[in-house]
XYZ file of C-alpha atoms in Angstrom:
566
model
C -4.036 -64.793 52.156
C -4.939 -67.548 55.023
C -8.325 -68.761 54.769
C -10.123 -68.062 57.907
C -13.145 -70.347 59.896
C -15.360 -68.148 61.192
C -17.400 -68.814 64.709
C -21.078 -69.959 63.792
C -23.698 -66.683 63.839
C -27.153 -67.017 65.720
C -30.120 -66.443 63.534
C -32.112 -63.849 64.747
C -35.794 -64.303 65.794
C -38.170 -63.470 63.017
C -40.067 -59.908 64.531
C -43.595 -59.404 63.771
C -45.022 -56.650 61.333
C -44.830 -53.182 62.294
C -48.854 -52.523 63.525
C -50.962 -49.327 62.116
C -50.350 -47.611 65.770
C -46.806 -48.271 65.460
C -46.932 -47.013 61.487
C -48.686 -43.268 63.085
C -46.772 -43.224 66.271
C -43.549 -43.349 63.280
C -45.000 -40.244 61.611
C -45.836 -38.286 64.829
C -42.291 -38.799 65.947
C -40.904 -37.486 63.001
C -43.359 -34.730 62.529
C -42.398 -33.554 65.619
C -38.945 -33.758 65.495
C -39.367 -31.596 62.133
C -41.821 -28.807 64.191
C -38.976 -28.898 67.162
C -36.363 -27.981 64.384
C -37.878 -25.060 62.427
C -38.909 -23.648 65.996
C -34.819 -23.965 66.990
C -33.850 -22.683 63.518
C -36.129 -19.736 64.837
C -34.133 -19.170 67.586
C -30.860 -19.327 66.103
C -30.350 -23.212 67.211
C -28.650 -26.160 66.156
C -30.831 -28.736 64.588
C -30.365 -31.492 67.280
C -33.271 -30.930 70.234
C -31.121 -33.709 71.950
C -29.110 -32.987 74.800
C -25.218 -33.897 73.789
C -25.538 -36.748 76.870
C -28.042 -38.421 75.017
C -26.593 -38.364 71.404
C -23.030 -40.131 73.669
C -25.565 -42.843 75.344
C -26.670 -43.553 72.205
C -22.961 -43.453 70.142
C -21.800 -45.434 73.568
C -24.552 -48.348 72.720
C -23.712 -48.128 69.236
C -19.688 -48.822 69.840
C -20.326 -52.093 72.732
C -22.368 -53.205 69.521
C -20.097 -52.849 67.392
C -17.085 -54.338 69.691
C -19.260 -57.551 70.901
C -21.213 -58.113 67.967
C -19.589 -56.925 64.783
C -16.294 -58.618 65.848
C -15.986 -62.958 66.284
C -13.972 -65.658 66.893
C -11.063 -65.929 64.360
C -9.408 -69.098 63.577
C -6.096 -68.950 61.420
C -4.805 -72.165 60.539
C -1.083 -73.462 58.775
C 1.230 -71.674 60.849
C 4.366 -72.182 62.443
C 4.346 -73.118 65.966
C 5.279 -70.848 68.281
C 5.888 -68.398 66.027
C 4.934 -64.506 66.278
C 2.704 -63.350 63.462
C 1.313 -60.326 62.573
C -2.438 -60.625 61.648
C -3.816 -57.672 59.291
C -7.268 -57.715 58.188
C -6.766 -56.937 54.429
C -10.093 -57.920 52.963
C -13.033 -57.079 55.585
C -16.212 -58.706 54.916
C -18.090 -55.846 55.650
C -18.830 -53.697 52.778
C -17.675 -49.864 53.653
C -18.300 -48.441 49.850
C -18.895 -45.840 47.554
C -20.413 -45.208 44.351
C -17.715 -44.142 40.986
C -18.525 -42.372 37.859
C -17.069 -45.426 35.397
C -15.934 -42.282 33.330
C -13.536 -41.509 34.987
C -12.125 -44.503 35.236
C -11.308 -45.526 31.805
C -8.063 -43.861 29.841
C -9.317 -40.359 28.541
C -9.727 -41.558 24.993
C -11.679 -44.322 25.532
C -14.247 -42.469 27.007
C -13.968 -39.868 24.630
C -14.921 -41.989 22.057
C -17.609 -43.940 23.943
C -19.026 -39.523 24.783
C -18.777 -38.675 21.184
C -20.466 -42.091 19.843
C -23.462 -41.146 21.981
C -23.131 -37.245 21.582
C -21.646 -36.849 17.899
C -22.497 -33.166 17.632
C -20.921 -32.201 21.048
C -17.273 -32.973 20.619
C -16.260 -29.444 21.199
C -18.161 -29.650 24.437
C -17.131 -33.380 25.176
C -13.243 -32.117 24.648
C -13.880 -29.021 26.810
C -15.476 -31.413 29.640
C -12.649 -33.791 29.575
C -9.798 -31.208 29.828
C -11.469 -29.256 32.713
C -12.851 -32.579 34.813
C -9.921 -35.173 34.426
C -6.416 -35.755 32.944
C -4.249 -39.268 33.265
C -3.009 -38.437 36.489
C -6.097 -37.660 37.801
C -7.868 -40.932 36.528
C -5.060 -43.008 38.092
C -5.427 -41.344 41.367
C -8.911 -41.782 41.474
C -9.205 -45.342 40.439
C -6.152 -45.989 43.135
C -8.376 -44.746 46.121
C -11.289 -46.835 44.697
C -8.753 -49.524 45.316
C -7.578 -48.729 48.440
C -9.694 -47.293 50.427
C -12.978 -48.694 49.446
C -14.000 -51.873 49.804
C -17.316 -52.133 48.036
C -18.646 -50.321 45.049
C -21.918 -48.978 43.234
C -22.228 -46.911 39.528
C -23.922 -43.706 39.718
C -25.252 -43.721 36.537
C -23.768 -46.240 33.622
C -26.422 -49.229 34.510
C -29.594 -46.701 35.179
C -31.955 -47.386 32.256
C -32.158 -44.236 30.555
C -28.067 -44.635 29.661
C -29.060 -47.857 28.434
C -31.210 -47.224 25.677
C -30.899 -45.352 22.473
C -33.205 -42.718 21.541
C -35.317 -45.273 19.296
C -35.365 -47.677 21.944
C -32.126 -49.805 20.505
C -30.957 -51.773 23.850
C -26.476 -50.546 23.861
C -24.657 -52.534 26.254
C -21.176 -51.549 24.906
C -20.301 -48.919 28.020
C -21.560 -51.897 30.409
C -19.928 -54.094 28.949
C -16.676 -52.752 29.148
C -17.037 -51.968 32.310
C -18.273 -55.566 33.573
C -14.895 -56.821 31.746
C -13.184 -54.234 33.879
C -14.406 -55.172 36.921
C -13.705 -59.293 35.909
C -9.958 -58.095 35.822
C -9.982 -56.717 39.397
C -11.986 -59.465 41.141
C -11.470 -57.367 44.215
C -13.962 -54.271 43.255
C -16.570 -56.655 42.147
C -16.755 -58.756 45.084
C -19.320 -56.032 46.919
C -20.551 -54.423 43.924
C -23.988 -53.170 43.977
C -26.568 -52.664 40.672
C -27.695 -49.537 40.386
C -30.877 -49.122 39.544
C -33.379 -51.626 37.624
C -36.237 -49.991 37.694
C -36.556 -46.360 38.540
C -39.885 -44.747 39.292
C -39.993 -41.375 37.376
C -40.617 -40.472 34.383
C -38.069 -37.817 34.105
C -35.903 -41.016 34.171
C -37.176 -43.258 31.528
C -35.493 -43.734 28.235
C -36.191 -41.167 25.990
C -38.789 -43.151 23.723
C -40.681 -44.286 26.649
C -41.496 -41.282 27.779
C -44.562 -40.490 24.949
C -45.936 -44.608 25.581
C -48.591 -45.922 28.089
C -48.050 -46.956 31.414
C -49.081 -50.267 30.099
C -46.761 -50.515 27.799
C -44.059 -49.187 29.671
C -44.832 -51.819 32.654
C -44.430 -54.587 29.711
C -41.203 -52.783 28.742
C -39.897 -53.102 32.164
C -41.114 -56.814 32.793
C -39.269 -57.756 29.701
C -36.599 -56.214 28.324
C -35.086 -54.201 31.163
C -34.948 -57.169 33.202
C -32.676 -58.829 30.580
C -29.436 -57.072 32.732
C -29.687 -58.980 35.511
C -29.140 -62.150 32.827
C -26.414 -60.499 30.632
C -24.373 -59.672 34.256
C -24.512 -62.529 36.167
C -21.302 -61.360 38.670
C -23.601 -58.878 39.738
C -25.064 -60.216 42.892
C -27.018 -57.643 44.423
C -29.249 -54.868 42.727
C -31.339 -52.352 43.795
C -34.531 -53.721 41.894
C -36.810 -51.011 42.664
C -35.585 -47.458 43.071
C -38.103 -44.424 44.515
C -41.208 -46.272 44.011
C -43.180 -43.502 46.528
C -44.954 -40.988 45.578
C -43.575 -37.279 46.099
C -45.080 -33.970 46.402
C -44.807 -32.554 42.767
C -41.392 -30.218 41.931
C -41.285 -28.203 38.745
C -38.204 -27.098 37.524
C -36.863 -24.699 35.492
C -38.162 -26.370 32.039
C -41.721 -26.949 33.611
C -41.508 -30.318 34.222
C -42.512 -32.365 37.150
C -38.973 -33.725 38.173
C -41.273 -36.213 41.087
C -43.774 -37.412 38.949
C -43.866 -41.487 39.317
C -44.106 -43.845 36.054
C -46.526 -46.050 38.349
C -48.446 -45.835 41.379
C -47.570 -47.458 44.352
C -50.878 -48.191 45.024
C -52.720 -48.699 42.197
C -50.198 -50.251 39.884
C -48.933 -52.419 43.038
C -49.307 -55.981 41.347
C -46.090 -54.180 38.950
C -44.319 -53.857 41.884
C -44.690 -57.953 43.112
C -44.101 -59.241 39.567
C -40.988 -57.144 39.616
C -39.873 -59.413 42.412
C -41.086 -62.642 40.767
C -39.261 -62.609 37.526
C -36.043 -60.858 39.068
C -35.862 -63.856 40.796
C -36.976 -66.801 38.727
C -33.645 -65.171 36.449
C -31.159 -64.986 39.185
C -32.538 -66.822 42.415
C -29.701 -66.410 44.158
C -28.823 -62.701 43.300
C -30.156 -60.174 46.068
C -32.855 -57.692 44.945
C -33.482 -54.264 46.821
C -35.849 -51.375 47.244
C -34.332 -48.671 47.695
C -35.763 -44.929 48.809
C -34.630 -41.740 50.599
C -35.898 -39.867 53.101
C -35.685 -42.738 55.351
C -33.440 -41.606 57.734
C -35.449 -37.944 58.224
C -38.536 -39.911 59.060
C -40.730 -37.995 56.001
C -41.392 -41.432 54.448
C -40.245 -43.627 56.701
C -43.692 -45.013 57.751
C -45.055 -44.993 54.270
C -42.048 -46.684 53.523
C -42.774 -49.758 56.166
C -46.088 -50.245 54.731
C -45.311 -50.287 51.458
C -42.492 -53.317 52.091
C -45.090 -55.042 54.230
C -47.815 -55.200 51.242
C -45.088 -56.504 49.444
C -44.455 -59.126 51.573
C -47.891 -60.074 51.882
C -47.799 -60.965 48.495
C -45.400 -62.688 48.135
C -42.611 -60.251 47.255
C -39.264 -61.860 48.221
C -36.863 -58.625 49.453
C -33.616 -59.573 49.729
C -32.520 -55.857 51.627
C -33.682 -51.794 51.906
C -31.751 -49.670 50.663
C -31.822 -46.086 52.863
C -30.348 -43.529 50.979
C -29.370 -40.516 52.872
C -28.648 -37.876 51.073
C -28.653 -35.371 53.526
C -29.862 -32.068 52.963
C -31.584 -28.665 54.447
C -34.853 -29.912 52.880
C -33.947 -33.606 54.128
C -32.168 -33.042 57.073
C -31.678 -36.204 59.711
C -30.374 -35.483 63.222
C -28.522 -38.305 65.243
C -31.574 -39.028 67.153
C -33.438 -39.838 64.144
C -30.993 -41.911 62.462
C -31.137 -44.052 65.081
C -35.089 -44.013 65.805
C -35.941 -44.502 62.019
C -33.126 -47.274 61.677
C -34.345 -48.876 64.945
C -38.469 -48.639 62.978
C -37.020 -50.033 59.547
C -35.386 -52.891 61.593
C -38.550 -54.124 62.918
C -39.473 -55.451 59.407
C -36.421 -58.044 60.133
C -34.878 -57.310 56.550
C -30.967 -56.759 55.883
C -30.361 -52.706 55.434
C -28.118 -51.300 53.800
C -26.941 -47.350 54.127
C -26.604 -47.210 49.711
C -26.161 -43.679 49.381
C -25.002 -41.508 52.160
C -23.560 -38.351 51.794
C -23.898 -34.660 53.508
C -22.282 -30.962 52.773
C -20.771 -28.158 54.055
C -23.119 -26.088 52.690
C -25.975 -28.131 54.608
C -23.841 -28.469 57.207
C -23.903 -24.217 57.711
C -27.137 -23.942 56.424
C -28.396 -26.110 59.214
C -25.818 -25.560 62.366
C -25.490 -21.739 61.790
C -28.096 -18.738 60.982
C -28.052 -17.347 57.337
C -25.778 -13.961 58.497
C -23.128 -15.979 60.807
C -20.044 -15.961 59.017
C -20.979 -11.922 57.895
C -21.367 -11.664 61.188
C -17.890 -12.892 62.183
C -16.853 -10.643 59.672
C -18.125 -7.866 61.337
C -17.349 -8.698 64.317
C -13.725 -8.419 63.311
C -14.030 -5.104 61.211
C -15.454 -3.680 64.275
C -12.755 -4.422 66.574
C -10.491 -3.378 64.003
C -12.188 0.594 63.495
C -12.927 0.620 67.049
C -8.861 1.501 67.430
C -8.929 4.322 65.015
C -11.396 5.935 67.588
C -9.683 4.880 70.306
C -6.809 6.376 68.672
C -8.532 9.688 68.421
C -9.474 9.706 72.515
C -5.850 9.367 72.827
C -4.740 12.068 71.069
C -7.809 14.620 72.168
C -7.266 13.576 76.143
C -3.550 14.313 76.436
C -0.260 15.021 74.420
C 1.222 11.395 74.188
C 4.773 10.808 71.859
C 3.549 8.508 69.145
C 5.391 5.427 70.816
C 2.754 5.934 74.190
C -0.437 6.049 71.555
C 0.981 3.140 70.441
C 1.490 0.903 73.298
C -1.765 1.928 74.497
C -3.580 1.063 71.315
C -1.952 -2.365 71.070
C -2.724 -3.099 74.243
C -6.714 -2.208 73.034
C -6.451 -4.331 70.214
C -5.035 -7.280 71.914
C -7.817 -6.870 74.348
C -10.236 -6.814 72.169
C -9.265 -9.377 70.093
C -9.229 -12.009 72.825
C -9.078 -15.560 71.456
C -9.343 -14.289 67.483
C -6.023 -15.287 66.247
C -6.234 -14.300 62.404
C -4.226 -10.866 62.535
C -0.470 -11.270 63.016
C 1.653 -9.016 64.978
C 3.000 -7.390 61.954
C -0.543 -6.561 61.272
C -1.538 -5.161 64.493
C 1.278 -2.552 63.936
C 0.135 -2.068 61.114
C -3.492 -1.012 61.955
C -2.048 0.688 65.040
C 0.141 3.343 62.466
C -2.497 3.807 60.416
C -5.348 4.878 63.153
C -2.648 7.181 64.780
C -1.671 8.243 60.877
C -5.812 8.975 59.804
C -7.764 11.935 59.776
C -10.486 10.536 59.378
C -12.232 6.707 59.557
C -12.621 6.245 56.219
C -9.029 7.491 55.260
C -8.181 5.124 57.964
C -10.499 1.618 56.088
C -8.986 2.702 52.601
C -5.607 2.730 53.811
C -5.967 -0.575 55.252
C -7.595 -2.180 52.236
C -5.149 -1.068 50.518
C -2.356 -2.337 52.391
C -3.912 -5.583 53.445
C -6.137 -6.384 50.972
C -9.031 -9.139 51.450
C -6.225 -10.866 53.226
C -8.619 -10.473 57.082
C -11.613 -11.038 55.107
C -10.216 -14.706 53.497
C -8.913 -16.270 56.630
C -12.280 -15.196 58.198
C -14.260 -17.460 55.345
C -11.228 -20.112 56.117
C -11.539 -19.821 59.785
C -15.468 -20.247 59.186
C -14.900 -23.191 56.658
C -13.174 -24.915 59.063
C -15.989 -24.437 61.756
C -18.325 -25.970 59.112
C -16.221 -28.895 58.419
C -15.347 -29.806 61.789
C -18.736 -29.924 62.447
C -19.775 -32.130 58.933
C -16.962 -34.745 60.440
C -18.341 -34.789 63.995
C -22.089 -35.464 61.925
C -20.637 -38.376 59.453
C -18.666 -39.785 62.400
C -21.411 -39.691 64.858
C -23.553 -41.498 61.943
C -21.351 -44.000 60.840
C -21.254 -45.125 64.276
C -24.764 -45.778 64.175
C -24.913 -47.028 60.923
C -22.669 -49.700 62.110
C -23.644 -50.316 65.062
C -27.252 -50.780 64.117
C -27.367 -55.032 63.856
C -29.434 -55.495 60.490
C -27.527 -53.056 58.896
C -25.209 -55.164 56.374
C -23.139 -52.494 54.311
C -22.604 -48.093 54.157
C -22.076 -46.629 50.828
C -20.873 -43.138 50.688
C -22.919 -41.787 47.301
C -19.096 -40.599 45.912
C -15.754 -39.363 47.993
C -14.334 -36.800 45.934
C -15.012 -32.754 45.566
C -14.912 -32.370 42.002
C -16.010 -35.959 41.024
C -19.245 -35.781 43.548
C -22.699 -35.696 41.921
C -23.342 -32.097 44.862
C -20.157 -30.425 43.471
C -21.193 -30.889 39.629
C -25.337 -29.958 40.865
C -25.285 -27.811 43.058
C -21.358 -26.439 43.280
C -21.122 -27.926 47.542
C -18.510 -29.838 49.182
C -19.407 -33.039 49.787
C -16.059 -35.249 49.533
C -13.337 -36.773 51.628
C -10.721 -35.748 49.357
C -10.119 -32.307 47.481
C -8.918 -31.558 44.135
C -5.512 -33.100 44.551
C -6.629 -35.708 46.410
C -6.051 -34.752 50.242
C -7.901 -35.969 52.595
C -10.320 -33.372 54.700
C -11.231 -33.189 58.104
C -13.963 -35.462 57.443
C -12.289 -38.044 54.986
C -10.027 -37.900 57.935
C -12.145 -38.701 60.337
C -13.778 -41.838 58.208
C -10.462 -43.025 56.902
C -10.153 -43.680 60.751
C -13.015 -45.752 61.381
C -12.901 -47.884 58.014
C -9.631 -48.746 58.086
C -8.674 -48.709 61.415
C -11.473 -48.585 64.095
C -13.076 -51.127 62.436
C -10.042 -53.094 60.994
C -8.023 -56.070 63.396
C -4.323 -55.630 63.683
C -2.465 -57.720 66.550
C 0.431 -59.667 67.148
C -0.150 -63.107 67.740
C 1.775 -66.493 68.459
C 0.661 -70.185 66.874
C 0.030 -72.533 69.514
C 1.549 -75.915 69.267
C -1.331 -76.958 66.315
C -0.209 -73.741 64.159
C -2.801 -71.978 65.055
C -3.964 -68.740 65.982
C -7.033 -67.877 67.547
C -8.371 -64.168 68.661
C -11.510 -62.143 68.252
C -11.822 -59.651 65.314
C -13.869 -58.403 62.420
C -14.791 -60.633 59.955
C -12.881 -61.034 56.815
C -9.540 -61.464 55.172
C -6.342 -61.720 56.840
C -2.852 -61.646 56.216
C -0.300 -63.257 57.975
C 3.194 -61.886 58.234
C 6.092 -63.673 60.314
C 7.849 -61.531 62.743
């Protein structure tokens, strides 16, 4: 790999804070757009008010950006004169990541052994889990894409606090551990890997013998020990310090517990929330420390958010970066528009953002493009067309005396008609149907012949034909926001919160379809369509020739290259 001397970057003027009007003219904006979406969900609307001209101005701003500014003056140096290379950028240097469950990572048995040291009365339950979620060949496939296709990395769970401790409050490193000296043996994975999460602020997500102390003592808990990781794992240069430190409107679940209730107040216990900063960084001054919060990118606390960072500045707080979630959702839900707006409002506190946990659905995706009886509606649609011949069949037969073979043509003709642009009955079928209206007494003779001969087989490629609808539009969504993500100058990284169906933190939750890859590893439509920007919209590949110093000099994005002699 050919070192590469990169053109010198401007520093950007400092902004000023974000004013009180400019705070409420945040909320207002967002408030509305949230009123203008239940009134189109009314209607039986999309969720974007925009007109599609204005989502492409935007998306065409966002792409010059990205082509002018994201890209630089590249400098390769030690070749051979006049010779044709071809330049590849292998290692680019911005991060395009995801987070991993380190679980699944690790040969079966070692993680067997690390589940049943911390679960010693569930090893029926551990072996069931193990056999139904991964196998060798699955663990070698997933750690390869982590490889390949990712170039940055964050730990769902393994470094959160809660999977730290013991249920007396012993401090276990062992699972970190291993999993630091893992990630020392591929250099490449730990070169943008993010810490995940120092200090979360809910209760439902302390360590078990927390949980019945004091704030107080918790607070001195958290000042102390917890901040010991950032010491023991030096490598790791970036961590999200502070994770949800906002309040939330409270949410009981099932157990009666309030799953939003906050360990401190972001008000009153504020002075927490600055020494946090202060001894983070008297251990590791040079280490980058986050906040980072969702809801963000939907606007809901997206002006509470800007204060908040403000105060913190005020006092002294050095923030290294924001990190914006996005977990998109139906109760969450960020159009285009406002992905842009609230990136453009967090900007204006001039502090590096990063897009740490970004992920969407097909179920949101429906839930949100389409009304809640669509794809039964398609359905019907279909079965209607589909009965309709057995009573065109009988008009036939009661107007005039026809051989079978006229009915026939006649009725064929109807269907096709009918059918128009619907292309999920084959011809076969449509004789099918044809025989058996001119064959039934009666219509439901006529639907239980059918069934019987065909099965669910109309009703499944209606559900695929819909599924595809729904993903088609999920790719147009993440490709629309990577865009701006990218394009978006303080943004310095995207994290996708997990790239694979049955390895995604939605699938195992809530049972949706949030990857890039299935089962056996495919790509989707919409791992497709990212695959395509990451790694090749956004990568430099050329042919070049040395000049007469042996080098070569061209504009790209920043990073890595190889060199290969043609």
């Amino acid at each position: 790999m050919e070192k590469i001397r990169e053109a010198p970057q401007e520093i950007p003027e400092t902004r000023e804070g974000v004013s009180a009007e400019e705070l409420d003219s945040i909320n207002k904006r967002n408030k509305n757009y949230e009123e203008a979406r239940k009134l189109r969900a009314s209607m039986g609307l999309a969720p974007e008010a925009e007109s599609s001209a204005s989502i492409e101005s935007f998306i065409g701003d966002a792409e010059r950006f990205i082509r002018e500014e994201r890209t630089e003056n590249v400098v390769i140096d030690n070749l051979e004169p006049g010779r044709e290379y071809e330049i590849n950028l292998e290692n680019p240097q911005f991060p395009f990541g995801t987070a991993i469950d380190f679980d699944l990572i690790f040969p079966i048995s070692a993680t067997r052994e690390e589940l049943l040291a911390r679960y010693p009365d569930r090893e029926r339950e551990i072996d069931e889990y193990l056999s139904r979620i991964i196998s060798e060949k699955y663990r070698k496939e997933y750690l390869k894409i982590i490889k390949t296709k990712f170039n940055g990395l964050v730990p769902e769970d393994t470094f959160k606090w809660e999977r730290m401790v013991g249920l007396n409050g012993e401090r276990d490193f062992e699972a970190t551990d291993r999993q630091m000296e893992f990630l020392r043996s591929n250099p490449e994975l730990l070169r943008n890997f993010r810490g995940h999460n120092i200090f979360w602020n809910r209760t439902l997500h302390l360590p078990e013998h927390l949980k019945k102390k004091t704030k107080e003592e918790i607070k001195k808990e958290a000042l102390e020990s917890r901040l010991e990781i950032i010491r023991r794992y030096p490598d790791i240069k970036e961590w999200d310090l502070i994770n949800e430190p906002l309040l939330r409107e409270p949410h009981i679940n099932e157990s009666g517990v309030n799953v939003n209730e906050v360990v401190v107040d972001p008000i009153e216990d504020f002075d927490f929330f600055v020494e946090l900063f202060k001894r983070a960084k008297e251990i590791a001054p040079e280490s980058k420390f986050y906040v980072n919060e969702y809801s963000l990118l939907s606007g809901k606390k997206t002006a509470e958010f800007i204060d908040f960072i403000q105060r913190l500045k005020n006092a002294g707080a050095q923030i290294d970066g924001i990190g914006i979630q996005g977990h998109i959702s139906e109760y969450d839900f960020a159009s285009i528009d406002q992905i842009k707006q609230n990136l453009e409002s967090l900007s204006k506190l001039d502090i590096p953002l990063k897009i740490t946990e970004f992920d969407i659905s097909d179920e949101t995706v429906e839930k949100m493009y389409f009304s809640a009886d669509a794809r039964q509606k398609e359905k019907e649609k279909v079965y209607n067309i589909i009965t309709s011949v057995y009573h065109e069949a009988i008009k036939i037969k009661g107007l005039k005396s026809s051989n079978n073979e006229d009915i026939r043509s006649v009725l064929m003709d109807f269907l096709n008609q009918n059918l128009g642009e619907i292309k999920l009955i084959s011809d076969e079928e449509k004789g099918l149907i044809v025989s058996q209206a001119i064959e039934s007494s009666s219509e439901e003779e006529f639907v239980e012949k059918l069934k019987t001969k065909m099965g669910n087989t109309i009703k499944a490629r209606i559900d695929s034909e819909f599924d595809g609808k729904v993903e088609e539009l999920r790719s147009d969504y993440v490709k629309k926001a990577m865009i701006i993500f990218y394009g978006t100058q303080l943004v310095e990284g995207v994290y996708v919160w997990g790239f694979q169906d049955r390895a995604h933190w939605r699938s195992r939750n809530f049972g949706e379809h949030a990857g890039f890859f299935n089962d056996d590893f495919e790509t989707n439509q919409v791992g497709n369509e990212y695959l395509k920007l990451t790694q090749e919209t956004w990568r430099t590949k050329k042919l070049v020739v040395a000049n007469s110093q042996g080098q070569a000099t061209f504009r790209g994005f920043p990073g890595g290259y190889s060199t290969n002699p043609r």
